[in-house]
């Protein structure tokens, strides 16, 4: 039986003034919702809160569960670990409870991932702006 890494994540869908908050790693063209891996015995909601705080320095309130997305990557597709991966992503609608995220500048609004050390960008997107960039998941535009 071949080895497969199983990754469970929680992701925050944050919409502010009709704009969706997304992040982008420096080594990728893909924009995505903030969030990350489940750690230890924490709940998915706590994972979502912790990851957003680690990535963006803001505190969020989880409002409701939205959707689960599942996908697979082969070792050839998986640049990061070079192994087969089954990924289960849990999406939650969230509000900013404390803190401010400023965006829209090319040379600011960067955060550094504590696990990889990669620098990433942060930006709020209108529905029209999303049509011009590579982002995931696509179903999220229906919320704007």
Coordinates of N, CA and C in Angstrom, one line a residue, residues 62-139:
X62 N -15.8 33.0 14.6 CA -16.3 32.0 13.6 C -17.8 32.1 13.7
X63 N -18.5 32.5 12.6 CA -19.9 32.6 12.5 C -20.6 31.3 12.2
X64 N -20.2 30.7 11.1 CA -20.9 29.4 10.7 C -20.0 28.6 9.8
X65 N -20.2 27.3 9.8 CA -19.6 26.4 8.9 C -20.2 26.6 7.5
X66 N -19.3 26.6 6.4 CA -19.8 26.8 5.1 C -19.8 25.5 4.2
X67 N -18.6 24.9 4.2 CA -18.4 23.8 3.2 C -17.1 23.0 3.5
X68 N -17.1 21.8 3.0 CA -15.9 21.0 3.0 C -15.5 20.8 1.5
X69 N -14.2 21.0 1.3 CA -13.6 20.7 0.0 C -12.6 19.6 0.2
X70 N -12.5 18.7 -0.8 CA -11.5 17.6 -0.7 C -10.8 17.5 -2.1
X71 N -9.5 17.3 -2.0 CA -8.8 17.1 -3.2 C -7.5 16.3 -2.9
X72 N -7.0 15.7 -4.0 CA -5.8 14.8 -3.9 C -4.7 15.4 -4.8
X73 N -3.5 15.3 -4.3 CA -2.3 15.6 -5.0 C -1.4 14.4 -5.1
X74 N -0.9 14.1 -6.3 CA 0.1 13.0 -6.4 C 1.4 13.6 -6.0
X75 N 2.4 12.7 -5.7 CA 3.7 13.1 -5.3 C 4.3 14.0 -6.4
X76 N 4.0 13.8 -7.7 CA 4.6 14.6 -8.8 C 4.0 16.0 -8.7
X77 N 2.7 16.1 -8.3 CA 2.0 17.4 -8.3 C 2.4 18.2 -7.0
X78 N 2.8 17.4 -6.0 CA 3.0 18.0 -4.7 C 4.5 18.5 -4.6
X79 N 4.7 19.8 -4.8 CA 6.0 20.4 -4.8 C 6.6 20.4 -3.4
X80 N 5.7 20.7 -2.4 CA 6.1 20.9 -1.0 C 6.7 19.6 -0.4
X81 N 6.0 18.5 -0.4 CA 6.4 17.3 0.3 C 6.8 16.1 -0.6
X82 N 6.5 16.2 -1.9 CA 6.9 15.1 -2.8 C 6.3 13.8 -2.4
X83 N 5.1 13.8 -1.9 CA 4.4 12.6 -1.6 C 2.9 12.8 -1.9
X84 N 2.2 11.7 -2.0 CA 0.8 11.7 -2.2 C 0.0 12.3 -1.0
X85 N -1.0 13.2 -1.3 CA -1.7 13.9 -0.3 C -3.2 13.8 -0.5
X86 N -4.0 13.5 0.5 CA -5.4 13.7 0.6 C -5.6 14.9 1.5
X87 N -6.3 16.0 0.9 CA -6.5 17.2 1.7 C -8.0 17.5 1.9
X88 N -8.4 17.7 3.1 CA -9.8 18.0 3.5 C -9.8 19.4 4.1
X89 N -10.4 20.3 3.4 CA -10.5 21.7 3.8 C -11.9 22.1 4.3
X90 N -12.0 22.6 5.5 CA -13.2 23.0 6.1 C -13.3 24.6 6.1
X91 N -14.3 25.1 5.5 CA -14.4 26.6 5.3 C -15.5 27.1 6.3
X92 N -15.1 28.2 7.0 CA -16.0 28.9 7.9 C -16.2 30.3 7.6
X93 N -17.4 30.8 7.7 CA -17.6 32.3 7.5 C -17.2 32.9 8.8
X94 N -16.3 33.9 8.8 CA -15.8 34.6 10.0 C -15.9 36.1 9.9
X95 N -15.9 36.7 11.0 CA -15.8 38.2 11.1 C -14.6 38.5 11.9
X96 N -14.0 39.7 11.5 CA -12.8 40.2 12.3 C -13.4 40.7 13.6
X97 N -12.8 40.2 14.7 CA -13.2 40.6 16.0 C -12.3 41.7 16.6
X98 N -11.0 41.5 16.3 CA -10.0 42.5 16.8 C -8.8 42.6 15.9
X99 N -8.4 43.8 15.6 CA -7.3 44.0 14.7 C -7.7 44.5 13.3
X100 N -6.7 44.9 12.6 CA -7.0 45.5 11.3 C -6.1 44.9 10.2
X101 N -6.6 44.6 9.1 CA -5.8 44.1 7.9 C -5.9 45.2 6.9
X102 N -4.8 45.7 6.5 CA -4.7 46.7 5.4 C -4.2 45.9 4.2
X103 N -4.7 46.3 3.0 CA -4.2 45.6 1.8 C -4.1 46.5 0.7
X104 N -3.9 46.0 -0.5 CA -3.8 46.7 -1.8 C -2.5 47.2 -2.2
X105 N -1.5 47.1 -1.4 CA -0.1 47.5 -1.8 C 0.8 46.4 -2.1
X106 N 1.5 46.5 -3.2 CA 2.4 45.5 -3.6 C 3.6 45.2 -2.7
X107 N 4.0 46.3 -2.0 CA 5.2 46.2 -1.2 C 5.0 46.2 0.3
X108 N 3.8 46.0 0.7 CA 3.5 45.9 2.2 C 2.5 44.8 2.4
X109 N 2.0 44.7 3.6 CA 1.0 43.6 3.9 C 1.5 42.2 3.7
X110 N 2.7 42.0 4.1 CA 3.3 40.7 4.0 C 3.3 40.0 5.4
X111 N 3.1 38.7 5.4 CA 3.3 38.0 6.6 C 4.2 36.8 6.3
X112 N 4.8 36.3 7.4 CA 5.7 35.2 7.2 C 5.2 33.9 7.9
X113 N 5.1 32.9 7.1 CA 4.6 31.6 7.6 C 5.6 31.0 8.6
X114 N 5.1 30.7 9.8 CA 6.0 30.2 10.9 C 6.6 28.8 10.5
X115 N 5.8 28.0 9.7 CA 6.2 26.7 9.4 C 7.2 26.6 8.3
X116 N 7.0 27.4 7.3 CA 7.9 27.4 6.1 C 8.8 28.5 6.0
X117 N 8.5 29.6 6.6 CA 9.4 30.8 6.5 C 9.0 31.6 5.3
X118 N 8.1 31.1 4.5 CA 7.7 31.8 3.2 C 7.0 33.1 3.6
X119 N 7.2 34.1 2.7 CA 6.5 35.4 2.9 C 5.3 35.4 2.0
X120 N 4.2 36.0 2.4 CA 3.0 36.0 1.7 C 2.4 37.4 1.6
X121 N 1.5 37.5 0.7 CA 0.7 38.8 0.5 C -0.7 38.6 1.0
X122 N -1.3 39.8 1.4 CA -2.7 39.8 1.9 C -3.4 40.9 1.1
X123 N -4.7 40.6 0.7 CA -5.4 41.5 -0.1 C -6.9 41.3 0.0
X124 N -7.7 42.3 0.1 CA -9.2 42.2 0.0 C -9.5 42.4 -1.5
X125 N -10.4 41.5 -2.0 CA -10.8 41.5 -3.4 C -12.3 41.7 -3.6
X126 N -12.7 42.5 -4.5 CA -14.0 42.6 -4.9 C -14.3 41.4 -5.9
X127 N -15.6 41.1 -6.2 CA -15.9 40.1 -7.1 C -15.3 40.3 -8.4
X128 N -15.3 41.5 -8.9 CA -14.7 41.9 -10.2 C -13.2 41.6 -10.2
X129 N -12.5 42.0 -9.1 CA -11.1 41.8 -9.1 C -10.7 40.3 -9.0
X130 N -11.5 39.5 -8.4 CA -11.3 38.0 -8.4 C -11.2 37.4 -9.8
X131 N -12.0 38.0 -10.7 CA -12.0 37.4 -12.0 C -10.7 37.6 -12.8
X132 N -9.8 38.5 -12.2 CA -8.6 38.8 -12.9 C -7.4 38.0 -12.3
X133 N -7.6 37.2 -11.2 CA -6.5 36.5 -10.6 C -6.8 35.0 -10.4
X134 N -5.8 34.3 -10.1 CA -5.9 32.8 -9.9 C -6.2 32.7 -8.4
X135 N -7.4 32.1 -8.1 CA -7.8 32.0 -6.7 C -8.5 30.6 -6.5
X136 N -8.6 30.2 -5.2 CA -9.3 29.0 -4.9 C -9.8 29.2 -3.5
X137 N -11.0 28.7 -3.3 CA -11.9 27.9 -4.1 C -12.8 28.8 -5.0
X138 N -13.2 28.4 -6.1 CA -14.0 29.2 -7.0 C -15.4 29.5 -6.5
X139 N -16.0 28.5 -5.8 CA -17.3 28.7 -5.3 C -17.5 29.9 -4.4

